[in-house]
Short mmCIF file of C-alpha atoms in Angstrom, two decimals:
data_model
loop_
_atom_site.label_atom_id
_atom_site.label_comp_id
_atom_site.label_asym_id
_atom_site.label_seq_id
_atom_site.Cartn_x
_atom_site.Cartn_y
_atom_site.Cartn_z
CA GLU A 1 -14.52 -10.57 -2.22
CA PRO A 2 -14.62 -8.67 1.09
CA GLU A 3 -12.69 -5.42 1.09
CA VAL A 4 -11.78 -2.51 3.30
CA THR A 5 -13.57 0.72 2.40
CA GLN A 6 -12.65 4.28 3.29
CA THR A 7 -14.40 7.64 3.12
CA PRO A 8 -13.94 10.27 1.93
CA SER A 9 -11.60 9.53 -0.96
CA HIS A 10 -10.27 13.09 -0.80
CA GLN A 11 -10.47 15.63 2.00
CA VAL A 12 -9.28 19.20 1.76
CA THR A 13 -9.03 21.14 5.00
CA GLN A 14 -7.45 24.27 6.36
CA MET A 15 -4.57 24.19 8.79
CA GLY A 16 -5.80 23.96 12.37
CA GLN A 17 -9.08 22.26 11.48
CA GLU A 18 -10.14 18.85 12.75
CA VAL A 19 -10.67 15.99 10.32
CA ILE A 20 -12.13 12.53 10.76
CA LEU A 21 -11.20 9.81 8.33
CA ARG A 22 -13.49 6.81 8.21
CA CYS A 23 -12.87 3.17 7.49
CA VAL A 24 -15.01 0.05 7.36
CA PRO A 25 -12.71 -2.94 7.88
CA ILE A 26 -13.42 -6.42 6.53
CA SER A 27 -16.33 -7.70 8.57
CA ASN A 28 -14.80 -10.64 10.43
CA HIS A 29 -11.46 -8.96 11.06
CA LEU A 30 -10.44 -8.00 14.57
CA TYR A 31 -7.19 -6.07 14.09
CA PHE A 32 -7.20 -2.60 12.59
CA TYR A 33 -4.46 -0.28 11.49
CA TRP A 34 -3.80 3.16 10.09
CA TYR A 35 -0.83 3.91 7.86
CA ARG A 36 0.06 7.01 5.91
CA GLN A 37 2.09 7.75 2.82
CA ILE A 38 3.41 11.20 2.08
CA LEU A 39 3.69 11.78 -1.67
CA GLY A 40 6.83 10.18 -3.03
CA GLN A 41 7.70 8.49 0.25
CA LYS A 42 7.21 5.06 1.74
CA VAL A 43 4.17 3.81 3.62
CA GLU A 44 4.53 4.44 7.37
CA PHE A 45 2.77 2.80 10.30
CA LEU A 46 0.68 5.05 12.54
CA VAL A 47 -1.31 2.90 14.94
CA SER A 48 -2.72 -0.56 15.55
CA PHE A 49 -5.98 -1.26 17.37
CA TYR A 50 -7.39 -4.42 18.87
CA ASN A 51 -10.10 -5.20 21.39
CA ASN A 52 -11.13 -1.55 21.57
CA GLU A 53 -7.76 -0.22 22.50
CA ILE A 54 -4.53 0.91 20.90
CA SER A 55 -1.99 -1.92 20.70
CA GLU A 56 0.88 0.13 19.39
CA LYS A 57 1.52 3.58 18.00
CA SER A 58 4.39 5.20 16.19
CA GLU A 59 6.19 8.46 16.97
CA ILE A 60 4.08 10.13 14.30
CA PHE A 61 0.91 9.33 16.24
CA ASP A 62 1.13 12.16 18.74
CA ASP A 63 -1.56 13.79 20.88
CA GLN A 64 -3.16 15.35 17.79
CA PHE A 65 -4.21 11.90 16.59
CA SER A 66 -6.84 9.58 18.00
CA VAL A 67 -8.64 6.46 16.85
CA GLU A 68 -12.02 5.09 17.68
CA ARG A 69 -14.29 2.21 16.85
CA PRO A 70 -17.61 3.93 17.50
CA ASP A 71 -19.76 0.97 16.48
CA GLY A 72 -19.41 -2.58 15.21
CA SER A 73 -18.33 -1.62 11.72
CA ASN A 74 -16.53 1.74 11.59
CA PHE A 75 -12.97 2.57 12.55
CA THR A 76 -12.01 6.24 12.54
CA LEU A 77 -8.85 8.34 12.64
CA LYS A 78 -9.20 11.86 13.98
CA ILE A 79 -6.61 14.57 13.57
CA ARG A 80 -7.47 17.30 16.03
CA SER A 81 -5.61 20.29 14.60
CA THR A 82 -4.19 19.61 11.17
CA LYS A 83 -0.80 20.84 10.05
CA LEU A 84 0.55 21.27 6.53
CA GLU A 85 2.79 18.25 7.06
CA ASP A 86 -0.24 16.04 7.71
CA SER A 87 -0.98 16.15 3.98
CA ALA A 88 -0.69 12.54 2.84
CA MET A 89 -2.61 9.45 1.80
CA TYR A 90 -4.06 7.71 4.84
CA PHE A 91 -4.64 3.99 4.49
CA CYS A 92 -6.73 1.86 6.78
CA ALA A 93 -5.92 -1.85 6.98
CA SER A 94 -7.44 -4.82 8.73
CA SER A 95 -6.35 -8.32 9.56
CA GLY A 96 -7.99 -11.49 10.76
CA GLY A 97 -5.30 -11.95 13.40
CA GLY A 98 -2.32 -10.14 14.77
CA GLY A 99 1.30 -11.18 14.40
CA THR A 100 1.94 -12.97 11.14
CA TYR A 101 -1.49 -12.48 9.61
CA GLU A 102 -1.82 -10.65 6.32
CA GLN A 103 -3.13 -7.10 6.34
CA TYR A 104 -5.53 -5.82 3.69
CA PHE A 105 -5.60 -2.16 2.79
CA GLY A 106 -8.42 0.19 1.91
CA PRO A 107 -8.21 2.56 -1.07
CA GLY A 108 -7.06 5.44 1.09
CA THR A 109 -8.11 8.99 1.86
CA ARG A 110 -6.04 11.73 0.31
CA LEU A 111 -5.78 14.51 2.90
CA THR A 112 -4.72 17.92 1.69
CA VAL A 113 -4.07 20.58 4.32
CA THR A 114 -3.90 24.15 3.02
CA ARG B 1 20.96 0.72 8.16
CA LYS B 2 17.42 1.15 6.85
CA GLU B 3 14.85 -1.24 8.29
CA VAL B 4 13.84 -2.48 4.84
CA GLU B 5 15.99 -1.67 1.87
CA GLN B 6 15.14 -2.04 -1.81
CA ASP B 7 16.63 -0.92 -5.09
CA PRO B 8 14.24 1.85 -6.22
CA GLY B 9 14.71 1.04 -9.92
CA PRO B 10 13.12 1.69 -12.29
CA PHE B 11 13.42 -1.65 -13.97
CA ASN B 12 12.40 -1.30 -17.62
CA VAL B 13 11.83 -4.71 -19.21
CA PRO B 14 10.13 -5.97 -22.36
CA GLU B 15 7.03 -8.13 -22.24
CA GLY B 16 7.93 -11.75 -21.65
CA ALA B 17 11.09 -10.98 -19.71
CA THR B 18 12.01 -12.39 -16.32
CA VAL B 19 12.81 -9.82 -13.67
CA ALA B 20 14.03 -10.20 -10.08
CA PHE B 21 13.75 -7.82 -7.15
CA ASN B 22 15.74 -8.03 -3.97
CA CYS B 23 15.21 -6.67 -0.51
CA THR B 24 17.14 -6.75 2.77
CA TYR B 25 15.80 -6.16 6.26
CA SER B 26 17.59 -5.23 9.45
CA ASN B 27 15.50 -6.74 12.25
CA SER B 28 16.44 -10.37 12.74
CA ALA B 29 13.37 -10.81 14.97
CA SER B 30 10.99 -10.21 12.02
CA GLN B 31 8.57 -13.07 11.58
CA SER B 32 6.43 -12.20 8.59
CA PHE B 33 7.44 -11.16 5.11
CA PHE B 34 5.35 -9.98 2.22
CA TRP B 35 5.43 -8.53 -1.23
CA TYR B 36 2.80 -5.92 -1.96
CA ARG B 37 2.11 -4.24 -5.25
CA GLN B 38 1.22 -0.55 -5.45
CA ASP B 39 -0.11 1.19 -8.52
CA CYS B 40 0.31 4.94 -8.81
CA ARG B 41 -1.65 6.71 -6.02
CA LYS B 42 -3.44 3.52 -5.05
CA GLU B 43 -3.36 1.33 -1.98
CA PRO B 44 -0.80 -1.43 -1.43
CA LYS B 45 -2.27 -4.73 -2.56
CA LEU B 46 -0.98 -7.97 -1.15
CA LEU B 47 0.81 -9.94 -3.82
CA MET B 48 2.10 -12.81 -1.71
CA SER B 49 3.40 -13.79 1.67
CA VAL B 50 6.96 -15.11 1.74
CA TYR B 51 7.80 -18.32 3.54
CA SER B 52 11.13 -19.80 4.54
CA SER B 53 10.64 -22.68 2.15
CA GLY B 54 9.97 -20.30 -0.72
CA ASN B 55 6.65 -20.10 -2.47
CA GLU B 56 5.25 -19.70 -5.93
CA ASP B 57 2.02 -18.24 -7.24
CA GLY B 58 1.71 -18.54 -10.98
CA ARG B 59 4.40 -16.41 -12.57
CA PHE B 60 5.59 -15.07 -9.21
CA THR B 61 8.15 -16.76 -6.96
CA ALA B 62 9.27 -15.44 -3.59
CA GLN B 63 12.28 -16.56 -1.58
CA LEU B 64 13.41 -15.82 1.95
CA ASN B 65 16.89 -16.22 3.37
CA ARG B 66 16.71 -15.61 7.11
CA ALA B 67 20.44 -16.03 7.65
CA SER B 68 21.21 -13.23 5.20
CA GLN B 69 18.02 -11.29 6.01
CA TYR B 70 17.24 -11.20 2.34
CA ILE B 71 13.98 -11.52 0.40
CA SER B 72 13.50 -11.84 -3.33
CA LEU B 73 10.69 -11.75 -5.85
CA LEU B 74 10.94 -13.24 -9.31
CA ILE B 75 8.44 -12.42 -12.03
CA ARG B 76 8.46 -14.64 -15.10
CA ASP B 77 6.90 -13.85 -18.47
CA SER B 78 6.28 -10.19 -17.59
CA LYS B 79 2.99 -8.65 -18.72
CA LEU B 80 2.22 -5.00 -19.37
CA SER B 81 -0.16 -5.20 -16.41
CA ASP B 82 2.75 -6.04 -14.10
CA SER B 83 3.93 -2.43 -14.35
CA ALA B 84 3.73 -1.10 -10.80
CA THR B 85 5.83 -0.49 -7.70
CA TYR B 86 6.68 -3.62 -5.74
CA LEU B 87 6.92 -3.14 -1.99
CA CYS B 88 8.96 -5.38 0.26
CA VAL B 89 7.26 -5.49 3.65
CA VAL B 90 8.23 -7.11 6.94
CA ASN B 91 6.72 -7.00 10.36
CA GLY B 92 8.73 -5.68 13.25
CA ASP B 93 8.69 -7.17 16.73
CA THR B 94 4.93 -6.70 16.67
CA ASP B 95 2.32 -6.83 13.90
CA LYS B 96 3.06 -3.38 12.53
CA LEU B 97 4.25 -3.55 8.94
CA ILE B 98 7.49 -1.92 7.89
CA PHE B 99 7.64 -0.99 4.25
CA GLY B 100 10.52 -0.56 1.89
CA THR B 101 10.50 2.37 -0.47
CA GLY B 102 9.53 0.08 -3.34
CA THR B 103 11.00 -0.97 -6.65
CA ARG B 104 9.36 0.45 -9.74
CA LEU B 105 8.79 -1.91 -12.66
CA GLN B 106 7.88 -0.74 -16.16
CA VAL B 107 7.06 -3.42 -18.72
CA PHE B 108 7.10 -2.21 -22.31
CA PRO B 109 5.63 -3.86 -25.45
#
């Protein structure tokens, strides 16, 4: 069964450092998303991406964040200068269509900022 | 009012029990509704989509009431492996998903 994959599974970084989280969406999917979940809290939407551009972004997704699809398979989330409050699980998701289509989540990257 | 509201639980039930979870949502323009399951420190996994006519998948039944903006999930014949957090999820005006805080279920022998 096709699945979304993410690397690394755990990333530890120091405050102010840049991190890149990587995702390989399901191969025939066209819509890509990043969500995050701070420990003990609910899953929150960060950004959606379609046709090589951002479709929508949340208030959390400020100028420190960027996304890219550098090739035909990878989808990345970059945090330029990490803060302590960026510590969270980051989930990538993909969907075969926008709107009412179901989204499938990767296993997540646990980001710890020290 | 929270966008998606759920009773956090926990619901502690014996194996074989029937348990029901409820959820309300605030955006009447929402078009898609889902139940996801999340195990501790794992990703949300899609359990089922929820349709206006109601739908069933094995031991799981989901219902949607658009007029009341209310979604439910019924689990029959609970198994130990059903222990998890159940997330009520709706889309907003766009395809972004809005999650509830989840309802924790613990099934005991």
